[in-house]
XYZ file of C-alpha atoms in Angstrom:
740
model
C -21.451 -44.440 96.387
C -20.431 -45.568 92.964
C -23.266 -43.567 91.393
C -22.059 -40.381 93.123
C -18.531 -40.904 91.767
C -19.858 -41.547 88.276
C -21.932 -38.372 88.347
C -18.939 -36.361 89.517
C -16.754 -37.663 86.680
C -19.504 -36.970 84.141
C -19.820 -33.390 85.333
C -16.052 -32.903 85.044
C -16.094 -34.224 81.495
C -19.055 -32.047 80.601
C -17.317 -28.998 82.011
C -14.257 -29.733 79.927
C -16.409 -30.009 76.788
C -18.085 -26.708 77.622
C -14.729 -25.081 78.131
C -13.400 -26.444 74.833
C -16.500 -25.277 72.934
C -16.252 -21.880 74.573
C -12.556 -21.663 73.744
C -13.253 -22.620 70.111
C -15.990 -20.010 69.933
C -13.624 -17.370 71.316
C -10.961 -18.368 68.768
C -13.471 -18.150 65.917
C -14.753 -14.840 67.202
C -11.269 -13.421 67.575
C -10.374 -14.690 64.084
C -13.504 -13.131 62.621
C -12.756 -9.824 64.297
C -9.181 -10.049 63.039
C -10.268 -10.770 59.490
C -12.809 -7.986 59.607
C -10.236 -5.472 60.805
C -6.589 -6.348 60.194
C -7.174 -8.297 56.938
C -10.249 -6.434 55.780
C -8.568 -4.832 52.766
C -7.148 -8.161 51.573
C -10.479 -9.996 51.610
C -12.402 -7.113 50.084
C -9.841 -6.958 47.326
C -10.114 -10.715 46.752
C -13.895 -10.486 46.497
C -13.694 -7.571 44.120
C -11.289 -9.462 41.914
C -13.876 -12.181 41.653
C -16.757 -9.911 40.665
C -14.969 -6.813 39.292
C -12.431 -6.378 36.540
C -10.617 -3.703 34.534
C -11.656 -4.085 30.878
C -9.111 -2.831 28.338
C -10.466 -0.245 25.901
C -8.645 -0.174 22.575
C -7.354 3.142 21.296
C -8.171 4.153 17.747
C -5.327 3.096 15.473
C -3.883 5.973 13.481
C -4.567 6.544 9.797
C -2.198 5.980 6.894
C -2.170 8.618 4.155
C -0.797 9.185 0.695
C -0.150 12.711 -0.557
C -1.466 13.942 -3.876
C 1.802 15.419 -5.147
C -0.088 17.893 -7.351
C -2.509 19.362 -4.810
C -0.726 18.459 -1.558
C -3.993 16.933 -0.309
C -3.974 13.952 2.064
C -5.692 10.830 0.716
C -6.635 7.959 3.074
C -4.992 4.611 2.402
C -5.928 2.973 5.698
C -8.187 4.141 8.501
C -9.963 2.755 11.542
C -13.727 2.803 11.831
C -15.662 2.001 15.009
C -17.841 -1.099 15.197
C -20.094 -2.078 18.037
C -21.418 -5.137 19.862
C -24.874 -4.293 21.243
C -26.319 -6.032 24.322
C -29.692 -5.801 26.124
C -30.622 -6.724 29.692
C -33.649 -9.058 29.458
C -33.602 -9.983 33.130
C -34.166 -7.924 36.240
C -33.543 -7.687 39.963
C -35.072 -7.069 43.417
C -36.100 -3.473 44.182
C -38.062 -1.781 46.978
C -41.513 -0.546 45.997
C -43.871 0.932 48.640
C -41.703 -0.601 51.316
C -41.884 -4.055 49.843
C -39.128 -5.970 48.102
C -40.274 -7.109 44.657
C -38.642 -8.497 41.514
C -38.804 -5.994 38.635
C -37.828 -6.622 34.996
C -35.402 -4.191 33.397
C -37.687 -4.057 30.351
C -41.328 -4.456 31.312
C -43.339 -7.393 30.020
C -45.782 -5.037 28.318
C -43.095 -3.074 26.466
C -41.325 -6.269 25.456
C -44.482 -7.895 24.075
C -45.659 -4.768 22.246
C -42.388 -4.187 20.380
C -41.036 -7.708 20.182
C -42.022 -8.520 16.566
C -40.968 -5.091 15.348
C -37.517 -5.507 16.892
C -36.991 -8.899 15.261
C -38.151 -7.680 11.846
C -35.933 -4.573 12.023
C -32.806 -6.552 12.978
C -33.377 -9.150 10.259
C -33.854 -6.479 7.609
C -30.890 -4.320 8.638
C -28.420 -7.230 8.723
C -29.805 -9.098 5.699
C -26.688 -8.278 3.635
C -24.445 -10.412 5.857
C -23.394 -13.925 4.912
C -24.690 -15.201 8.282
C -27.947 -13.216 8.088
C -30.742 -14.419 10.412
C -34.503 -14.450 9.795
C -37.139 -12.701 11.917
C -38.251 -16.119 13.159
C -34.732 -16.849 14.393
C -34.614 -13.622 16.421
C -38.084 -14.286 17.900
C -37.026 -17.700 19.143
C -33.658 -16.373 20.346
C -35.020 -13.463 22.415
C -37.920 -15.485 23.880
C -35.455 -18.086 25.117
C -33.111 -15.496 26.654
C -36.084 -13.660 28.222
C -37.328 -16.887 29.782
C -33.872 -17.571 31.207
C -33.755 -14.075 32.648
C -30.408 -13.390 30.984
C -28.898 -10.025 31.917
C -26.507 -9.538 29.006
C -28.001 -10.717 25.687
C -26.185 -10.052 22.425
C -28.468 -8.173 20.018
C -26.057 -7.533 17.131
C -22.335 -7.891 16.620
C -19.865 -5.643 14.758
C -22.376 -3.061 13.592
C -21.202 0.212 12.051
C -21.785 3.676 13.443
C -24.614 4.182 10.967
C -26.235 0.870 11.945
C -25.897 1.721 15.642
C -27.842 4.927 15.079
C -30.533 3.037 13.189
C -30.888 0.576 16.054
C -31.827 3.449 18.376
C -35.070 3.705 16.402
C -35.961 0.029 16.868
C -38.815 -1.055 19.183
C -37.989 -2.286 22.710
C -34.346 -1.130 22.686
C -34.742 2.469 21.478
C -36.902 5.536 21.978
C -37.171 9.156 20.857
C -35.857 11.689 23.363
C -38.328 14.519 22.790
C -36.296 16.980 24.813
C -33.124 16.448 22.809
C -35.009 15.791 19.575
C -33.076 12.615 18.830
C -33.273 8.864 19.271
C -31.447 7.006 22.045
C -31.125 3.559 23.590
C -33.143 2.621 26.659
C -31.199 2.135 29.872
C -31.210 -1.660 29.505
C -28.989 -1.455 26.414
C -25.192 -1.484 26.535
C -22.747 -1.535 23.694
C -19.029 -2.189 23.432
C -16.922 -0.243 20.969
C -14.292 -1.967 18.869
C -12.481 -1.076 15.666
C -11.894 -2.452 12.221
C -9.242 -1.477 9.672
C -10.694 -0.012 6.478
C -8.841 0.518 3.170
C -10.612 3.095 0.948
C -8.477 2.167 -2.088
C -8.418 -1.606 -1.452
C -6.770 -3.665 -2.880
C -4.349 -0.960 -4.032
C -0.821 -1.581 -2.658
C -2.301 -3.873 0.009
C 1.005 -5.639 0.757
C 2.849 -2.316 0.990
C 0.293 -0.589 3.206
C 0.063 -3.784 5.280
C -2.561 -6.244 6.434
C -3.354 -7.937 9.744
C -1.347 -11.163 9.685
C -3.318 -12.954 12.430
C -6.905 -14.045 12.883
C -7.070 -13.535 16.628
C -8.080 -9.866 16.682
C -4.568 -8.671 17.447
C -4.532 -4.878 17.132
C -0.822 -4.578 16.408
C -0.129 -7.657 14.286
C 0.370 -5.958 10.916
C 3.015 -6.127 8.239
C 3.990 -3.542 5.638
C 3.950 0.149 6.612
C 1.215 -0.551 9.170
C 3.513 -2.965 10.979
C 6.748 -1.016 10.669
C 5.179 2.107 12.219
C 2.967 0.329 14.769
C 4.583 2.160 17.690
C 3.257 5.437 16.264
C -0.107 4.110 15.047
C -1.201 2.045 18.075
C -1.991 4.841 20.521
C -2.550 4.331 24.280
C -5.303 1.967 25.409
C -7.669 2.818 28.272
C -9.665 0.795 30.869
C -13.073 0.729 32.501
C -14.548 -1.041 35.538
C -16.970 -3.921 34.935
C -19.025 -6.130 37.271
C -19.696 -9.827 36.772
C -23.431 -10.611 36.655
C -23.406 -14.126 35.337
C -20.902 -16.665 34.127
C -18.836 -14.967 31.396
C -21.178 -11.933 31.481
C -19.845 -8.556 32.569
C -21.439 -5.103 32.505
C -19.906 -1.619 32.942
C -20.319 -0.184 36.425
C -20.112 3.484 35.447
C -19.421 4.616 31.904
C -17.768 7.743 33.292
C -15.414 5.774 35.527
C -12.722 4.905 33.048
C -9.250 5.778 31.824
C -9.702 7.359 28.391
C -7.887 6.121 25.308
C -5.447 8.265 23.322
C -5.671 7.851 19.558
C -2.584 6.783 17.607
C -0.590 9.121 15.395
C -1.130 9.204 11.635
C 1.482 8.162 9.064
C 2.048 9.986 5.761
C 3.503 7.697 3.099
C 5.462 8.604 -0.003
C 2.904 6.911 -2.275
C 1.042 8.897 -4.926
C -2.449 7.446 -5.408
C -2.880 8.477 -9.050
C 0.523 7.041 -10.005
C -0.124 3.925 -7.922
C -3.415 3.356 -9.707
C -1.781 3.814 -13.120
C 1.072 1.460 -12.190
C -1.312 -1.314 -11.138
C -3.576 -0.912 -14.156
C -0.726 -0.808 -16.649
C 0.981 -3.817 -15.020
C -2.263 -5.800 -14.913
C -2.937 -5.030 -18.596
C 0.556 -6.219 -19.583
C 0.324 -9.423 -17.520
C -3.127 -10.202 -18.890
C -2.314 -9.606 -22.554
C 0.834 -11.762 -22.319
C -0.637 -14.451 -20.045
C 2.230 -13.932 -17.574
C 2.549 -15.559 -14.182
C 3.499 -12.467 -12.204
C 5.078 -9.057 -12.353
C 5.993 -5.926 -10.424
C 6.663 -2.238 -10.984
C 8.274 0.394 -8.750
C 8.483 4.151 -9.351
C 10.934 6.092 -7.181
C 11.926 9.729 -6.819
C 15.608 10.037 -7.718
C 16.857 12.601 -5.205
C 14.912 11.475 -2.129
C 14.369 7.763 -2.678
C 10.635 8.276 -2.076
C 8.694 5.335 -3.529
C 5.786 6.937 -5.383
C 4.227 3.734 -6.743
C 4.782 0.015 -6.146
C 2.690 -2.883 -7.389
C 3.185 -6.672 -7.362
C 0.634 -8.951 -9.035
C 0.449 -12.740 -9.263
C -1.999 -14.943 -11.186
C -4.142 -16.887 -8.704
C -6.021 -20.165 -9.189
C -9.147 -18.262 -10.262
C -7.290 -16.634 -13.142
C -7.160 -13.205 -11.503
C -4.101 -11.024 -10.879
C -3.887 -10.170 -7.174
C -1.285 -8.770 -4.778
C -0.527 -11.755 -2.569
C 3.190 -11.031 -2.168
C 5.335 -7.940 -2.338
C 7.426 -9.281 -5.230
C 9.382 -6.058 -5.671
C 10.761 -6.311 -2.128
C 10.587 -9.928 -1.000
C 11.385 -11.957 -4.137
C 14.922 -12.276 -5.440
C 15.953 -13.821 -8.735
C 18.625 -13.724 -11.427
C 18.438 -10.216 -12.919
C 19.746 -11.009 -16.394
C 21.135 -8.257 -18.604
C 20.283 -5.352 -16.290
C 23.253 -6.590 -14.231
C 25.632 -5.908 -17.170
C 25.745 -2.276 -16.088
C 27.201 -3.351 -12.714
C 29.943 -5.281 -14.511
C 30.538 -2.440 -16.961
C 30.822 0.134 -14.151
C 33.373 -1.997 -12.332
C 35.476 -2.586 -15.475
C 35.448 1.098 -16.433
C 36.046 2.448 -12.927
C 39.046 0.179 -12.292
C 40.531 1.033 -15.665
C 40.233 -2.566 -16.936
C 38.316 -1.487 -20.042
C 37.266 1.555 -22.010
C 33.950 2.306 -23.645
C 35.660 2.267 -27.074
C 37.288 -1.176 -26.713
C 36.402 -3.627 -29.477
C 34.594 -6.829 -28.504
C 33.121 -9.764 -30.475
C 29.410 -10.618 -30.764
C 27.260 -13.613 -31.767
C 28.536 -16.922 -30.315
C 31.904 -17.709 -28.791
C 33.618 -20.580 -26.981
C 35.887 -19.429 -24.180
C 38.766 -21.554 -22.935
C 37.744 -23.436 -19.790
C 34.026 -22.853 -20.238
C 31.740 -25.882 -20.481
C 29.316 -24.155 -22.829
C 29.550 -21.427 -25.455
C 28.299 -17.931 -24.653
C 25.543 -16.788 -27.012
C 23.833 -13.505 -27.801
C 20.056 -13.432 -28.182
C 19.286 -14.719 -31.670
C 23.014 -15.528 -32.045
C 23.333 -12.545 -34.386
C 26.986 -12.012 -35.308
C 27.632 -8.291 -35.755
C 31.380 -8.814 -35.847
C 33.552 -6.557 -33.698
C 31.758 -3.646 -32.039
C 32.682 -1.117 -29.382
C 32.035 -1.981 -25.746
C 29.467 0.842 -25.696
C 27.627 -0.655 -28.672
C 27.779 -4.121 -27.102
C 25.966 -2.753 -24.064
C 23.365 -1.002 -26.232
C 22.502 -4.253 -28.039
C 22.930 -6.265 -24.790
C 25.636 -8.607 -26.103
C 26.504 -11.420 -23.688
C 29.574 -12.307 -25.753
C 30.931 -8.747 -25.712
C 30.928 -8.298 -21.944
C 32.110 -11.887 -21.403
C 35.173 -11.165 -23.558
C 36.293 -8.275 -21.359
C 35.713 -10.262 -18.158
C 37.618 -13.203 -19.639
C 40.552 -10.934 -20.564
C 40.929 -9.638 -17.002
C 39.760 -12.523 -14.818
C 40.156 -15.604 -17.026
C 43.358 -16.838 -15.363
C 42.717 -19.329 -12.554
C 44.546 -17.139 -9.999
C 42.313 -14.114 -10.839
C 38.863 -15.683 -10.884
C 38.173 -15.127 -7.175
C 38.786 -11.413 -7.644
C 35.859 -10.967 -10.051
C 33.189 -11.641 -7.423
C 35.053 -9.504 -4.884
C 35.332 -6.586 -7.330
C 31.644 -6.747 -8.265
C 30.722 -6.541 -4.584
C 32.492 -3.166 -4.365
C 30.004 -1.641 -6.788
C 26.736 -3.435 -6.187
C 25.747 -3.368 -2.515
C 25.156 -7.038 -1.696
C 23.333 -6.226 1.531
C 19.713 -5.798 2.557
C 18.335 -2.275 2.203
C 16.589 -2.550 5.616
C 13.826 -0.128 4.637
C 11.048 1.466 6.673
C 8.539 -1.306 5.895
C 7.758 -4.613 7.598
C 8.268 -6.913 4.594
C 10.799 -9.746 4.421
C 13.728 -8.697 2.261
C 16.245 -11.364 1.194
C 19.878 -10.354 1.006
C 21.355 -10.207 -2.506
C 23.516 -13.189 -3.350
C 26.327 -13.854 -5.796
C 27.769 -17.336 -6.152
C 31.311 -17.922 -4.930
C 32.749 -19.939 -7.777
C 35.937 -20.240 -9.810
C 34.200 -22.185 -12.558
C 34.753 -20.428 -15.893
C 31.149 -20.884 -17.055
C 29.874 -19.376 -13.808
C 32.391 -16.543 -14.064
C 31.218 -15.519 -17.526
C 27.509 -15.929 -16.815
C 27.938 -13.874 -13.639
C 28.953 -10.917 -15.775
C 25.531 -10.725 -17.449
C 23.253 -11.456 -14.505
C 23.198 -15.188 -13.802
C 24.420 -17.232 -10.770
C 23.354 -14.253 -8.645
C 20.054 -13.062 -7.202
C 18.692 -9.639 -6.279
C 15.262 -8.144 -5.661
C 13.779 -5.660 -8.138
C 13.988 -2.852 -5.601
C 17.654 -3.589 -4.860
C 18.390 -3.344 -8.582
C 16.386 -0.129 -8.910
C 18.364 1.385 -6.028
C 21.575 0.841 -8.004
C 20.193 2.482 -11.149
C 18.695 5.319 -9.099
C 22.224 6.074 -7.881
C 23.365 6.484 -11.493
C 20.475 8.862 -12.092
C 21.355 10.716 -8.849
C 24.839 11.545 -10.126
C 26.429 8.620 -8.260
C 24.747 9.141 -4.856
C 22.890 6.067 -3.574
C 19.878 6.743 -1.325
C 17.729 4.269 0.557
C 14.185 3.727 -0.775
C 11.625 5.282 1.579
C 7.933 4.550 2.079
C 7.096 7.048 4.856
C 7.910 10.728 4.942
C 6.310 12.020 8.140
C 4.188 11.417 11.261
C 1.291 13.760 11.964
C -1.259 14.287 14.738
C -4.432 16.294 14.140
C -2.953 17.515 10.891
C 0.224 18.816 12.545
C 3.572 17.296 11.618
C 5.397 15.947 14.665
C 8.251 14.060 12.966
C 9.775 14.083 9.487
C 12.055 11.417 8.019
C 14.816 12.798 5.850
C 16.334 10.898 2.887
C 19.065 8.499 3.962
C 22.281 8.309 1.951
C 23.747 4.806 1.620
C 26.804 5.759 -0.464
C 27.839 9.273 -1.400
C 29.599 8.087 -4.573
C 29.277 4.628 -6.055
C 31.979 5.304 -8.669
C 34.126 8.030 -10.209
C 32.239 10.881 -11.880
C 33.804 10.063 -15.250
C 32.581 6.465 -14.951
C 29.089 7.559 -13.981
C 28.891 9.894 -16.996
C 29.964 7.122 -19.356
C 27.397 4.722 -17.948
C 24.743 7.435 -18.196
C 25.522 7.890 -21.893
C 25.368 4.130 -22.425
C 21.898 3.966 -20.857
C 20.713 6.796 -23.128
C 22.186 4.895 -26.073
C 20.272 1.732 -25.104
C 17.020 3.659 -25.642
C 18.109 5.595 -28.713
C 19.960 2.843 -30.576
C 19.573 -0.462 -28.741
C 17.186 -2.826 -27.014
C 15.135 -0.007 -25.513
C 14.165 1.560 -28.826
C 10.442 1.258 -28.046
C 10.972 4.183 -25.643
C 12.887 6.304 -28.148
C 9.939 8.514 -29.098
C 9.560 9.954 -25.568
C 10.327 13.639 -26.129
C 11.609 14.102 -22.552
C 14.198 11.323 -22.925
C 14.535 7.999 -21.121
C 17.766 6.231 -20.073
C 17.775 2.605 -19.018
C 18.593 -1.034 -19.643
C 16.495 -3.990 -20.691
C 16.962 -7.472 -19.288
C 15.817 -10.937 -20.292
C 16.680 -13.851 -18.010
C 16.005 -17.513 -18.757
C 14.167 -19.506 -16.081
C 14.786 -23.254 -15.792
C 17.910 -23.333 -17.999
C 19.785 -25.355 -15.384
C 17.319 -28.290 -15.546
C 17.618 -30.934 -18.213
C 14.739 -31.192 -20.699
C 12.953 -28.332 -18.915
C 10.817 -25.887 -20.863
C 12.643 -22.563 -20.854
C 10.626 -19.665 -19.485
C 11.647 -15.978 -19.381
C 11.737 -13.048 -17.023
C 11.639 -9.705 -18.830
C 12.649 -6.423 -17.223
C 13.430 -2.807 -17.907
C 15.017 -0.419 -15.406
C 15.949 3.212 -15.927
C 15.127 6.846 -15.251
C 13.665 9.981 -16.790
C 13.940 12.716 -18.047
C 17.265 11.397 -19.277
C 19.261 14.635 -18.977
C 17.663 15.835 -15.731
C 16.534 12.688 -13.917
C 13.649 13.098 -11.496
C 12.227 9.563 -11.320
C 13.598 6.044 -11.663
C 11.528 2.949 -12.420
C 11.796 -0.820 -12.761
C 9.339 -3.229 -14.388
C 9.698 -7.026 -14.147
C 7.404 -9.508 -15.947
C 7.818 -13.239 -15.143
C 6.905 -16.248 -17.285
C 4.938 -14.674 -20.149
C 3.263 -17.433 -22.173
C 2.551 -15.604 -25.424
C 3.544 -12.684 -27.604
C 6.761 -10.993 -26.452
C 9.334 -12.340 -23.982
C 12.162 -9.747 -24.017
C 12.516 -6.838 -21.633
C 12.653 -4.145 -24.299
C 9.404 -5.384 -25.851
C 7.464 -6.583 -22.809
C 8.454 -4.497 -19.768
C 9.344 -1.220 -21.503
C 5.720 -0.313 -22.462
C 4.672 -0.417 -18.782
C 7.632 1.851 -17.994
C 6.440 4.233 -20.747
C 2.864 4.367 -19.405
C 4.195 5.558 -16.044
C 6.817 7.972 -17.372
C 4.320 9.619 -19.743
C 1.825 10.099 -16.923
C 4.441 11.621 -14.622
C 5.708 13.971 -17.293
C 2.184 14.859 -18.361
C 0.818 15.667 -14.923
C 3.699 16.934 -12.795
C 4.164 20.694 -12.863
C 7.962 20.544 -12.590
C 8.089 18.841 -15.981
C 5.798 21.372 -17.637
C 8.129 24.358 -17.691
C 6.496 25.896 -20.730
C 7.659 29.468 -21.200
C 5.292 32.416 -21.451
C 6.095 32.486 -25.182
C 4.315 29.161 -25.497
C 1.061 30.653 -24.263
C -1.333 32.385 -26.573
C -1.344 36.158 -26.056
C -4.772 36.434 -27.647
C -7.734 34.221 -28.530
C -7.587 33.720 -32.299
C -9.818 30.626 -31.931
C -12.256 29.255 -29.363
C -10.352 27.167 -26.781
C -11.380 24.990 -23.830
C -9.882 23.393 -20.764
C -10.054 23.092 -16.989
C -12.027 25.959 -15.471
C -9.484 26.783 -12.757
C -6.538 26.698 -15.149
C -8.445 28.720 -17.736
C -9.212 31.481 -15.209
C -5.494 31.594 -14.281
C -4.579 31.689 -17.968
C -6.921 34.636 -18.574
C -5.488 36.411 -15.529
C -1.954 36.024 -16.913
C -3.139 37.931 -20.001
C -4.626 40.694 -17.885
C -8.202 39.638 -18.706
C -11.121 39.075 -16.343
C -12.909 35.716 -16.756
C -16.663 35.320 -16.421
C -17.812 32.931 -13.675
C -19.092 29.473 -14.692
C -19.986 26.600 -12.357
C -18.410 23.787 -14.398
C -15.172 21.779 -14.407
C -14.558 22.041 -18.158
C -15.168 25.284 -20.055
C -14.859 26.824 -23.498
C -13.578 30.365 -23.760
C -13.053 33.243 -26.156
C -11.974 36.854 -25.865
C -14.745 39.427 -26.219
C -14.613 43.108 -25.385
C -11.540 42.716 -23.182
C -12.924 39.778 -21.210
C -12.603 35.978 -21.199
C -16.092 34.735 -21.861
C -16.393 31.185 -20.456
C -19.140 28.670 -21.097
C -19.543 25.082 -19.878
C -17.970 22.429 -22.134
C -20.078 19.283 -21.861
C -18.458 15.882 -22.476
C -20.351 13.048 -24.115
C -20.414 9.853 -22.057
C -18.589 7.014 -23.777
C -17.264 9.290 -26.541
C -13.699 10.466 -27.127
C -13.419 14.207 -26.345
C -11.626 16.741 -28.523
C -8.432 17.578 -26.612
C -6.694 19.570 -29.360
C -5.533 22.873 -27.870
C -5.403 21.593 -24.288
C -2.322 21.393 -22.100
C -1.048 17.843 -21.730
C -2.000 17.962 -18.040
C -5.662 18.714 -18.807
C -5.749 16.272 -21.743
C -4.371 13.385 -19.687
C -6.725 14.121 -16.781
C -9.780 14.314 -19.035
C -8.986 11.219 -21.119
C -7.972 8.982 -18.187
C -11.139 9.906 -16.319
C -13.013 8.561 -19.362
C -11.121 5.242 -19.177
C -8.461 5.854 -21.828
C -4.704 5.223 -21.726
C -2.622 8.155 -22.971
C 0.751 8.432 -24.700
C 2.236 11.564 -26.173
C 5.251 12.994 -27.963
C 6.584 16.555 -28.185
C 6.147 19.551 -25.889
C 3.516 22.241 -25.458
C -0.183 21.971 -26.316
C -2.003 19.095 -28.015
C -2.140 19.608 -31.797
C -3.208 16.127 -32.879
C -4.950 13.064 -31.391
C -4.833 9.546 -32.821
C -8.499 8.741 -32.093
C -11.033 11.109 -33.606
C -13.171 13.205 -31.290
C -16.677 11.793 -30.954
C -15.580 8.209 -31.559
C -17.020 5.587 -29.232
C -14.517 4.574 -26.541
C -13.417 0.951 -26.915
C -12.580 -0.440 -23.453
C -10.306 -3.141 -24.900
C -8.455 -0.847 -27.321
C -8.359 2.348 -25.290
C -4.907 3.787 -26.176
C -4.826 7.292 -27.579
C -1.628 8.980 -28.787
C -1.325 12.766 -28.603
C 1.077 14.986 -30.519
C 2.229 18.142 -28.723
C 3.726 21.313 -30.106
C 4.752 24.677 -28.700
C 3.104 27.813 -30.022
C 4.887 29.280 -33.053
C 6.630 25.990 -33.944
C 6.287 24.704 -37.483
C 3.628 22.123 -37.967
C 2.475 19.879 -40.750
C -1.098 20.210 -39.526
C -3.320 21.821 -42.122
C -5.018 24.955 -40.807
C -8.709 25.088 -41.516
């Protein structure tokens, strides 16, 4: 009886277990069906996220150009070149063959073994120039190991150029010749990823102005300079492609055609002129080197537009080389010295506090309330001179006297700083370039010594470009414009946006004041501290400056900062320029002696090569050929045409010509390598072009054609002493040159 009851209870329990298992099975089944239907999209998406991804494809960054202001031709300053990472599949997978599932290698064992050594040798040879170059033995060991592991995505070469990529298509194992298309190609097992690198054809020219990548993490948009400021135009629109995960950290493209294409960035056209930029850097470097200076900068700007045509900043590095590590002209501010006297003079004249004819003392003078005497350079006492003459000779005492007369009382001292700030814009220029620019500063002080020193460029700080902007306004008849580094945006050669000059101040002072200051600046060059520039036939107006460095420290060795800022041609200004040389250790230390020659190198080149300065009348041209002449072929043909003569055709850059039977007979003029050419009779444009291409520095005086050269034709060119001075004269003018 008991056994029957026990069996009954056991059967009940077993039934319950069966029911529970069945119920669980039904629940699982229902859940599976639910997941497969209602939540199918979610789980498929989750799986795809694990094995699929969208890989970003970088767009080609736009180019940065300079314009050759003579020819109008675009010249590349920065461009983007493709570079590639090349991978090969050394593994394989299961495929059906004759109804059977077998494992098949992507690259057969036979093909791999036959071409293996050739592949390793070719890679080693092609990449031997790299600092991390690998031997053939290294590649053999590397590929054997990856092959043994069955790796599906093996790096063959990293960051190869387009040319190297094409060469790799001829390598064994990974490449083959497509007989049908008559060209080489990669085998199907090879994949490559395209990236980009920034290339600078004129590197290191203006590197801090053009801009560099400021990170080391491959950031495509992390640039400074022009490259950074215009990144929104240059960057372009990135694309994507689908990739599948095949191993840990290994992804391959699913379909090369299944992608969102990239759109290249726009191109930027700068205001820089490559030939002037090159001259500016070379002239600055030569000056720094010969005077053992610590650093220096030069900026050349177009007066009317504010276009910066050349800018260079060089600093002596630990290896004894001058390099552009900082954009000194924009990002460094310092006490300007005597170039600031013109700001003080403009304010005094414009407010009617002084006149250009007022008499002022010179030499050395103690002023009531000042802790120290005010001294002129050399402490030369010229007695009483006019205010105009005091500015020409850069007298600290003279300008201090006028400031003392007006602002010397304790209740007036605050007003001096306030009045100066009306005329010099103590604000950042906020230009179209991603470079840190400090705001100009002027000390707020009622101390008499500070007050007087403020008048001639101490206890204040400005950047060279901020100072140039002020002088450029004087040249521009009182209108102040913002310096500009970019003039337009283009795409496929078509202009899509142009940036017009921006006026900061329509009139910085009264016209009468501007004209007086202009005459003072001309006088500085003709009669004062800028006399080294006096011989320039086109006329230069400007101001020299010499500031002491370290004067405020006791027992410190006094260093100097020399500068010259001005514009040319003096009576019809087209360009303004500033040169600053810091801490020269030998030879000259004053602005008129040290910085002015760099200014002259640039101004001569601009005048000598820019058509708008060469307005030589038809009367200056020869109307016949009394002697054999030579010059640039293209110019010579145009010259002959202007005389109504037909020129013979010659395939040469430089030609000699003479008139014969109503024609211009031209023959090639060969130049001797390493020898000074004869440039007598040439236009200054041709002479400068020819001589500079042969490594010479050129200066000239006068107008018209070359009638005399300081270094005899045929002389061996001395690379260290390569200056040649040319004398120009218009046709028909009297000359002391003996006719032979």
